[in-house]
Coordinates of C-alpha atoms (C1' of nucleotides) in Angstrom, one line a residue:
Chain A
M1 CA -68.4 -111.8 -29.2
S2 CA -65.9 -109.0 -27.4
T3 CA -62.9 -111.1 -25.7
I4 CA -63.5 -111.0 -22.4
A5 CA -60.1 -111.8 -20.8
N6 CA -60.5 -113.1 -17.5
P7 CA -64.3 -113.1 -16.5
D8 CA -63.6 -114.6 -12.8
S9 CA -61.8 -111.8 -12.3
R10 CA -63.1 -109.0 -14.0
H11 CA -66.8 -108.5 -12.5
N12 CA -68.0 -105.9 -14.9
A13 CA -66.8 -107.6 -18.1
R14 CA -65.1 -104.6 -20.5
T15 CA -62.3 -105.1 -22.6
L16 CA -59.1 -104.0 -21.1
R17 CA -55.9 -102.9 -22.6
A18 CA -53.3 -106.2 -22.1
D19 CA -50.9 -104.8 -19.0
A20 CA -54.4 -102.6 -17.7
Q21 CA -55.8 -106.0 -17.1
R22 CA -52.5 -107.5 -15.7
N23 CA -52.3 -104.4 -13.2
Y24 CA -56.5 -105.0 -12.8
D25 CA -55.6 -109.0 -11.8
R26 CA -52.4 -108.0 -10.0
L27 CA -54.4 -105.3 -7.7
I28 CA -56.7 -108.1 -6.7
R29 CA -54.6 -110.8 -6.0
A30 CA -52.9 -108.3 -4.0
A31 CA -55.8 -106.7 -2.3
E32 CA -57.4 -110.2 -1.1
A33 CA -53.7 -111.2 0.4
L34 CA -53.3 -108.4 2.6
F35 CA -57.1 -108.2 3.2
T36 CA -56.7 -111.6 4.8
E37 CA -52.8 -111.0 6.8
R38 CA -54.2 -107.6 7.9
G39 CA -57.9 -106.8 7.7
A40 CA -59.9 -104.8 5.4
D41 CA -58.4 -101.2 6.5
T42 CA -54.9 -102.3 5.2
S43 CA -53.1 -99.3 3.8
L44 CA -53.6 -98.5 -0.4
E45 CA -50.3 -97.8 -0.7
D46 CA -49.2 -101.0 0.2
I47 CA -51.7 -103.3 -2.1
A48 CA -50.4 -101.0 -4.6
R49 CA -47.0 -101.9 -3.6
R50 CA -47.2 -105.8 -3.3
A51 CA -48.9 -105.3 -6.8
A52 CA -45.8 -104.0 -8.0
V53 CA -48.2 -101.2 -9.2
G54 CA -48.2 -97.1 -9.0
I55 CA -51.1 -96.1 -6.6
G56 CA -52.4 -94.1 -9.3
T57 CA -53.3 -97.3 -11.4
L58 CA -54.7 -98.5 -8.2
Y59 CA -57.1 -95.4 -8.0
R60 CA -57.8 -95.8 -11.6
H61 CA -59.3 -99.3 -11.4
F62 CA -60.7 -98.5 -7.7
P63 CA -62.2 -95.1 -7.0
T64 CA -62.9 -95.9 -3.2
R65 CA -61.5 -98.8 -1.4
D66 CA -65.4 -100.1 -1.1
D67 CA -64.7 -100.9 -5.1
L68 CA -61.9 -102.6 -4.0
I69 CA -63.3 -104.8 -1.4
A70 CA -66.5 -105.3 -3.2
Q71 CA -64.7 -107.0 -6.8
V72 CA -62.2 -108.9 -4.2
M73 CA -65.1 -110.2 -2.2
C74 CA -67.7 -110.7 -6.0
Q75 CA -66.7 -114.4 -6.0
S76 CA -68.0 -115.0 -2.5
T77 CA -71.0 -112.7 -3.2
A78 CA -71.9 -114.3 -5.8
A79 CA -71.5 -118.2 -3.8
I80 CA -74.2 -116.3 -0.7
V81 CA -76.5 -115.3 -3.4
A82 CA -76.3 -119.2 -5.2
R83 CA -76.7 -120.4 -1.5
G84 CA -79.8 -118.3 -1.0
D85 CA -81.6 -120.3 -4.6
T86 CA -80.6 -123.5 -2.9
L87 CA -81.8 -122.9 0.2
L88 CA -85.4 -121.8 -1.1
R89 CA -86.0 -125.2 -2.4
S90 CA -85.2 -126.8 0.9
A91 CA -88.7 -128.2 2.9
T92 CA -88.0 -126.1 5.9
P93 CA -88.3 -122.4 5.7
A94 CA -87.6 -121.4 8.5
A95 CA -84.5 -123.6 9.0
A96 CA -83.5 -122.3 5.7
L97 CA -82.9 -118.8 6.7
A98 CA -81.6 -119.4 9.9
G99 CA -79.3 -121.4 7.9
W100 CA -78.8 -118.9 5.3
L101 CA -78.0 -116.1 8.0
R102 CA -75.3 -118.1 9.2
E103 CA -73.7 -118.6 6.7
L104 CA -73.7 -114.5 5.9
V105 CA -72.2 -114.2 9.2
G106 CA -69.3 -115.7 7.7
Y107 CA -69.8 -114.1 4.4
V108 CA -69.6 -110.9 6.6
T109 CA -66.7 -112.1 8.4
T110 CA -64.4 -112.8 5.5
Y111 CA -61.9 -110.4 6.4
R112 CA -60.9 -108.4 9.9
G113 CA -62.8 -105.0 10.0
L114 CA -65.5 -105.9 6.2
T115 CA -68.6 -105.7 9.0
A116 CA -67.8 -102.3 9.7
A117 CA -66.9 -101.7 6.0
L118 CA -70.1 -103.5 4.6
A119 CA -72.5 -102.2 7.2
T120 CA -71.3 -98.1 6.1
S121 CA -71.7 -98.9 2.9
Y122 CA -74.6 -101.0 2.9
I123 CA -76.7 -97.7 3.7
G124 CA -74.2 -95.3 2.3
S125 CA -74.2 -94.1 -0.9
G126 CA -74.2 -96.2 -3.8
T127 CA -70.6 -97.5 -4.5
Q128 CA -69.8 -100.9 -6.1
L129 CA -70.6 -102.4 -2.4
C130 CA -74.3 -102.0 -2.4
S131 CA -74.8 -103.8 -6.0
G132 CA -73.6 -106.8 -4.3
C133 CA -75.6 -105.8 -1.2
G134 CA -79.0 -105.8 -3.2
Q135 CA -78.3 -109.4 -4.7
I136 CA -78.1 -110.3 -1.0
E137 CA -80.7 -108.5 0.1
K138 CA -82.9 -110.0 -2.6
A139 CA -81.8 -113.4 -1.5
G140 CA -82.5 -112.8 2.2
R141 CA -85.9 -111.5 1.1
A142 CA -87.1 -114.2 -0.7
L143 CA -86.0 -116.3 1.9
L144 CA -87.7 -114.4 4.2
A145 CA -91.2 -114.1 2.5
R146 CA -91.0 -117.9 2.6
A147 CA -90.5 -118.4 6.0
Q148 CA -93.5 -115.8 6.8
A149 CA -95.8 -117.5 4.4
A150 CA -95.3 -120.6 6.3
G151 CA -96.4 -119.2 9.3
E152 CA -93.1 -119.2 11.4
I153 CA -91.8 -115.6 10.8
R154 CA -92.7 -112.9 12.2
R155 CA -94.6 -110.6 9.7
D156 CA -93.3 -107.4 10.5
A157 CA -89.8 -108.7 10.5
D158 CA -88.1 -106.6 7.6
V159 CA -85.7 -108.4 5.6
R160 CA -83.2 -105.0 5.6
E161 CA -83.2 -105.3 9.5
V162 CA -82.8 -109.1 9.9
I163 CA -79.7 -108.8 7.5
L164 CA -78.3 -105.8 9.6
T165 CA -79.0 -107.9 12.6
A166 CA -76.8 -110.7 11.3
H167 CA -74.3 -108.2 10.4
S168 CA -73.8 -106.7 13.5
A169 CA -73.8 -110.6 15.1
A170 CA -71.1 -110.2 13.1
W171 CA -69.8 -108.1 14.2
I172 CA -69.8 -108.6 17.8
S173 CA -67.9 -112.1 17.0
E174 CA -65.3 -109.9 15.4
Q175 CA -64.6 -108.4 18.7
T176 CA -65.0 -111.1 20.6
K177 CA -63.0 -113.3 19.0
D178 CA -65.3 -116.0 20.9
P179 CA -66.6 -118.5 18.1
A180 CA -69.3 -119.6 20.7
A181 CA -70.5 -116.4 21.0
I182 CA -72.0 -116.1 17.7
D183 CA -74.2 -119.3 17.5
R184 CA -76.0 -117.8 20.5
L185 CA -76.4 -114.6 19.7
L186 CA -77.9 -115.7 16.1
G187 CA -80.3 -118.2 18.6
I188 CA -81.1 -115.2 20.2
L189 CA -81.9 -113.3 17.2
F190 CA -83.8 -116.1 15.8
D191 CA -86.1 -117.0 18.7
G192 CA -86.6 -113.4 18.7
L193 CA -87.9 -113.3 15.0
R194 CA -90.7 -116.7 15.3
T195 CA -94.0 -116.0 15.3
I196 CA -95.2 -117.2 18.3
R197 CA -94.9 -115.3 20.9
P198 CA -95.4 -116.0 24.8
T199 CA -98.8 -114.9 26.2
Q200 CA -98.2 -111.3 26.8
R201 CA -97.9 -110.8 31.0
K202 CA -98.9 -107.1 31.7
R203 CA -97.8 -105.7 34.9
S204 CA -97.5 -109.5 36.6
S205 CA -95.9 -108.8 39.8
P206 CA -92.3 -110.6 40.2
R207 CA -93.2 -114.2 41.3
R208 CA -90.0 -115.4 43.2
R209 CA -90.2 -119.2 43.4
S210 CA -86.5 -119.9 43.1
G211 CA -87.1 -120.6 39.5
R212 CA -86.7 -123.9 39.4
R213 CA -83.9 -125.2 37.2
R214 CA -84.1 -126.7 34.0
R215 CA -81.0 -129.1 33.1
Chain B
M1 CA -58.7 -83.8 54.0
S2 CA -57.2 -83.9 50.3
T3 CA -58.4 -80.2 48.7
I4 CA -60.0 -82.0 45.3
A5 CA -60.7 -79.1 43.4
N6 CA -63.2 -79.9 40.8
P7 CA -64.7 -83.6 41.8
D8 CA -66.8 -83.6 39.1
S9 CA -64.2 -83.1 36.3
R10 CA -61.5 -84.9 37.4
H11 CA -62.9 -88.9 38.0
N12 CA -59.5 -90.1 39.8
A13 CA -59.5 -87.6 41.9
R14 CA -55.7 -87.1 42.8
T15 CA -54.6 -83.5 43.0
L16 CA -53.3 -81.4 40.3
R17 CA -51.1 -78.7 40.4
A18 CA -53.4 -75.8 39.6
D19 CA -52.2 -75.3 35.7
A20 CA -52.6 -78.8 35.4
Q21 CA -55.9 -78.6 36.4
R22 CA -57.2 -75.9 34.4
N23 CA -55.3 -78.0 30.8
Y24 CA -57.0 -81.2 31.7
D25 CA -60.2 -79.1 32.3
R26 CA -60.1 -77.8 29.1
L27 CA -59.7 -80.6 27.6
I28 CA -62.5 -82.6 28.8
R29 CA -64.3 -80.2 27.6
A30 CA -63.2 -79.5 24.1
A31 CA -63.2 -82.8 23.9
E32 CA -66.8 -83.0 24.8
A33 CA -67.2 -79.9 21.9
L34 CA -65.8 -81.9 19.3
F35 CA -67.3 -85.5 20.2
T36 CA -70.5 -84.0 19.2
E37 CA -69.6 -82.1 16.1
R38 CA -67.6 -84.5 15.2
G39 CA -67.8 -88.1 16.6
A40 CA -65.6 -90.0 18.9
D41 CA -62.8 -90.5 16.3
T42 CA -62.2 -86.4 16.0
S43 CA -58.5 -85.8 15.4
L44 CA -56.6 -85.2 18.6
E45 CA -55.0 -82.4 17.7
D46 CA -58.2 -80.5 17.2
I47 CA -59.0 -81.2 20.5
A48 CA -55.5 -80.2 21.9
R49 CA -55.6 -76.8 19.7
R50 CA -59.1 -76.2 21.0
A51 CA -58.3 -76.1 24.2
A52 CA -55.7 -73.6 23.9
V53 CA -53.2 -76.3 24.9
G54 CA -49.9 -78.5 23.5
I55 CA -50.5 -81.8 22.1
G56 CA -48.1 -83.3 24.5
T57 CA -50.5 -82.1 27.2
L58 CA -53.1 -84.2 26.2
Y59 CA -51.3 -87.0 25.5
R60 CA -49.6 -86.9 28.9
H61 CA -53.6 -86.4 30.5
F62 CA -54.7 -89.5 28.6
P63 CA -52.2 -91.6 27.1
T64 CA -55.0 -93.3 24.9
R65 CA -58.3 -91.9 22.9
D66 CA -59.9 -94.3 25.5
D67 CA -59.0 -92.8 28.4
L68 CA -60.2 -89.6 26.9
I69 CA -63.3 -90.9 26.3
A70 CA -64.0 -92.7 29.4
Q71 CA -63.1 -89.7 31.3
V72 CA -65.6 -87.3 29.2
M73 CA -68.5 -90.0 29.4
C74 CA -67.6 -90.4 32.8
Q75 CA -71.0 -88.8 34.3
S76 CA -73.1 -90.2 31.9
T77 CA -71.5 -94.0 33.1
A78 CA -72.4 -92.5 36.6
A79 CA -76.1 -91.9 35.4
I80 CA -76.5 -95.3 33.6
V81 CA -75.3 -97.7 36.8
A82 CA -77.2 -95.6 38.8
R83 CA -80.2 -96.1 36.8
G84 CA -79.8 -99.6 37.1
D85 CA -79.9 -99.4 41.1
T86 CA -83.4 -97.8 40.9
L87 CA -84.7 -100.0 38.0
L88 CA -83.7 -103.2 40.3
R89 CA -86.6 -102.0 42.6
S90 CA -89.2 -101.8 40.0
A91 CA -91.9 -104.2 40.1
T92 CA -91.9 -105.4 36.6
P93 CA -87.8 -107.4 36.1
A94 CA -88.0 -108.2 32.9
A95 CA -89.1 -104.4 31.9
A96 CA -86.9 -102.9 33.9
L97 CA -84.1 -105.2 31.8
A98 CA -85.4 -104.2 28.5
G99 CA -86.0 -100.3 29.8
W100 CA -82.2 -100.8 31.2
L101 CA -81.0 -101.7 27.7
R102 CA -82.9 -99.0 25.8
E103 CA -81.1 -96.8 27.9
L104 CA -77.6 -97.6 27.3
V105 CA -78.4 -98.0 23.8
G106 CA -79.0 -94.2 24.4
Y107 CA -75.6 -94.1 26.5
V108 CA -73.4 -95.8 23.4
T109 CA -74.9 -93.8 21.0
T110 CA -74.0 -90.5 22.9
Y111 CA -71.5 -89.2 19.9
R112 CA -71.5 -90.8 16.6
G113 CA -68.5 -93.6 16.4
L114 CA -68.2 -94.5 20.5
T115 CA -70.5 -98.1 19.5
A116 CA -67.4 -99.3 18.1
A117 CA -64.6 -97.2 20.5
L118 CA -66.3 -98.8 23.2
A119 CA -66.9 -102.3 21.8
T120 CA -63.6 -102.7 20.4
S121 CA -62.1 -101.9 24.3
Y122 CA -65.1 -103.8 25.7
I123 CA -63.1 -107.1 25.3
G124 CA -59.6 -105.4 24.4
S125 CA -56.8 -105.1 26.9
G126 CA -57.2 -102.7 30.3
T127 CA -58.0 -99.4 29.4
Q128 CA -59.5 -96.7 31.4
L129 CA -62.8 -97.5 29.3
C130 CA -62.6 -100.8 30.6
S131 CA -63.5 -99.9 34.5
G132 CA -66.8 -98.1 33.0
C133 CA -67.7 -101.1 31.6
G134 CA -67.7 -103.0 34.1
Q135 CA -69.4 -101.1 36.7
I136 CA -71.7 -101.0 33.7
E137 CA -71.8 -105.2 33.5
K138 CA -72.4 -105.0 36.9
A139 CA -75.7 -103.3 36.6
G140 CA -76.8 -105.3 33.7
R141 CA -76.0 -108.1 35.5
A142 CA -78.3 -107.5 38.3
L143 CA -80.7 -106.8 36.3
L144 CA -80.3 -109.5 33.9
A145 CA -80.4 -112.1 37.3
R146 CA -82.9 -110.9 39.0
A147 CA -85.1 -111.1 35.8
Q148 CA -84.3 -114.8 35.2
A149 CA -85.1 -115.4 38.8
A150 CA -88.6 -114.5 38.0
G151 CA -88.4 -116.7 35.0
E152 CA -88.9 -114.2 32.8
I153 CA -85.9 -114.3 30.9
R154 CA -83.3 -117.6 29.4
R155 CA -81.5 -118.7 32.1
D156 CA -78.8 -119.4 29.5
A157 CA -78.1 -115.6 28.5
D158 CA -75.0 -114.5 29.7
V159 CA -74.7 -110.7 30.6
R160 CA -72.0 -109.8 28.4
E161 CA -73.7 -111.0 25.2
V162 CA -76.8 -108.9 26.3
I163 CA -74.8 -106.1 26.6
L164 CA -73.0 -106.9 23.3
T165 CA -76.2 -107.5 21.3
A166 CA -78.1 -104.1 22.6
H167 CA -74.8 -102.6 21.9
S168 CA -74.7 -103.7 18.8
A169 CA -78.5 -102.7 17.8
A170 CA -77.1 -99.4 18.6
W171 CA -74.6 -100.1 16.1
I172 CA -76.9 -100.8 13.8
S173 CA -79.1 -97.7 13.9
E174 CA -75.8 -95.6 14.1
Q175 CA -75.4 -97.3 10.6
T176 CA -78.5 -97.2 9.7
K177 CA -79.5 -93.2 10.7
D178 CA -83.3 -94.6 11.1
P179 CA -84.4 -93.9 15.0
A180 CA -87.8 -96.2 14.3
A181 CA -85.0 -99.4 13.6
I182 CA -83.7 -99.0 16.9
D183 CA -86.7 -100.4 18.7
R184 CA -88.1 -102.7 16.4
L185 CA -84.2 -104.3 16.8
L186 CA -84.4 -104.1 20.5
G187 CA -88.1 -105.7 20.2
I188 CA -86.7 -108.7 18.2
L189 CA -83.8 -109.3 20.7
F190 CA -85.7 -109.0 23.4
D191 CA -88.6 -111.6 22.3
G192 CA -85.4 -113.6 21.7
L193 CA -84.4 -113.7 25.5
R194 CA -87.5 -114.4 26.7
T195 CA -88.2 -117.8 28.4
I196 CA -91.0 -119.3 27.3
R197 CA -90.8 -120.4 23.4
P198 CA -93.0 -121.4 21.1
T199 CA -93.4 -125.5 20.9
Q200 CA -90.8 -126.9 18.7
R201 CA -92.1 -127.4 15.6
K202 CA -89.5 -130.6 14.5
R203 CA -89.7 -130.9 10.1
S204 CA -93.0 -129.8 10.0
S205 CA -93.9 -129.4 6.1
P206 CA -94.1 -125.4 4.9
R207 CA -98.2 -125.2 5.2
R208 CA -98.3 -122.3 2.5
R209 CA -101.9 -121.3 3.6
S210 CA -101.6 -117.7 1.9
G211 CA -101.0 -116.4 5.4
R212 CA -103.7 -114.6 6.4
R213 CA -102.4 -111.3 6.6
R214 CA -102.5 -108.8 10.2
R215 CA -102.7 -105.2 9.2
Chain C
dA1 C1' -43.7 -81.5 37.9
dC2 C1' -45.8 -80.1 34.2
dC3 C1' -46.1 -78.1 28.9
dT4 C1' -44.5 -77.1 24.5
dG5 C1' -44.1 -77.9 19.3
dA6 C1' -41.0 -79.4 16.0
dA7 C1' -39.7 -83.8 14.4
dC8 C1' -40.9 -88.5 12.6
dA9 C1' -43.6 -92.0 10.9
dC10 C1' -47.6 -93.5 7.7
dC11 C1' -51.6 -92.9 5.1
dG12 C1' -55.0 -90.6 1.4
dT13 C1' -55.7 -88.9 -2.4
dT14 C1' -54.3 -85.7 -6.2
dC15 C1' -52.5 -84.6 -10.8
dA16 C1' -48.9 -83.0 -13.8
dA17 C1' -45.8 -86.0 -16.9
dG18 C1' -44.8 -89.6 -19.4
dT19 C1' -45.3 -94.0 -23.0
Chain D
dA1 C1' -55.7 -95.3 -23.2
dC2 C1' -53.0 -96.0 -19.4
dC3 C1' -49.4 -95.7 -15.9
dT4 C1' -46.4 -93.6 -12.7
dG5 C1' -44.8 -91.6 -8.6
dA6 C1' -43.5 -86.8 -6.6
dA7 C1' -46.4 -84.0 -4.0
dC8 C1' -49.7 -82.1 -1.0
dA9 C1' -52.7 -82.6 3.3
dC10 C1' -53.6 -84.7 7.5
dC11 C1' -53.4 -87.5 11.4
dG12 C1' -50.7 -90.0 15.7
dT13 C1' -47.2 -90.5 18.8
dT14 C1' -42.9 -89.0 21.1
dC15 C1' -39.3 -86.2 22.9
dA16 C1' -35.5 -82.5 23.7
dA17 C1' -35.3 -78.4 25.2
dG18 C1' -38.0 -75.1 28.3
dT19 C1' -40.4 -73.3 32.7

DNA sequence: ACCTGAACACCGTTCAAGT
DNA sequence: ACCTGAACACCGTTCAAGT
């Protein structure tokens, strides 16, 4: 029955002194605003300044930039995980996985520069970011397993690889700024993940029949 | 009949004063060494220091970091373009494309951090890097077109997307440090690029036959 | 024509001093 | 228990002064 001042803004809910809680909230809000405006690599000093807080306070609450990002993303993370649970009950396993991956791309591109930060720490040493990644990976694993059990997706596909591939598609779209590109890339990726493959055509000579165009 | 002192180290071959040429070469060598040791985002000051040259001299020869990278990569760029020409004469168009993409991955992972630098400027405003990218794109375009003409690769695949996808696979492998991952990712990508797709299975209910495992 | 390095601006991170 | 901001280290970039 401890007093959790603000469960929404405090992921790891332990009681904070009132002024500390206030500073924490201001930092989250400032970071959110500046991430949106200038990307996930904004100067930490600027964030502290916008929060009207000493830089030391920022470091006290968020030892690393990843910790800050993780807390700012906290609600979005919960949302995408929940979305995975929902899609798990849809009638079309492969489509569910595809849809979820599409949403994952949205998630990792919330702020410019976020993909790089996430991907680095997805592998890297256990910051807060990875706890979020863990939940996401679990959600993806369930969707993937179901699609595989339904015989629609390659058995040799690994969750981490699938997630990282979606991630990289997001990274590309971040560079490209062409919103259509991401769909085509995900299309290619997803076709690559399907079970049924064309007949292996070993060392066929290049038949040149001026390939009839379709469409 | 102009005297080109060192065509290998000077891509854009115009005559330089002897000391300028010497500094230029030292900078290239120093950059090469430090890129290898510490990645493509090494401090420019360190590069100048290792070259025993003032920082201003570095900036004079290479206005941007990308210019420096482009010149350091110059020979590798020529090599991968030449490799494209060779593969264009192989008997198996799709395999040639696949093989070339594999080598492209090697190219963009020459130094740690290179993928990010290349991808950013592949889109970005025309630095020297892009001239290299242009040649590479041309090589890729020829290989892709041939594989498409042979009916092996999707007609709707775009060179830039294909290259960027290989690029992103490289980016992942850079994060992962798992050399096996890259092969599987490229495998998935390449299967996604193939022409022949499985029969479109519209709204089939998820058949749960506890999928027999193979291996 | 080219080189040099001091100077400036900026960022990340720590820590002694304060309440 | 928590906050503050000066201090330190480091990097990118420019430019006046030199040869």
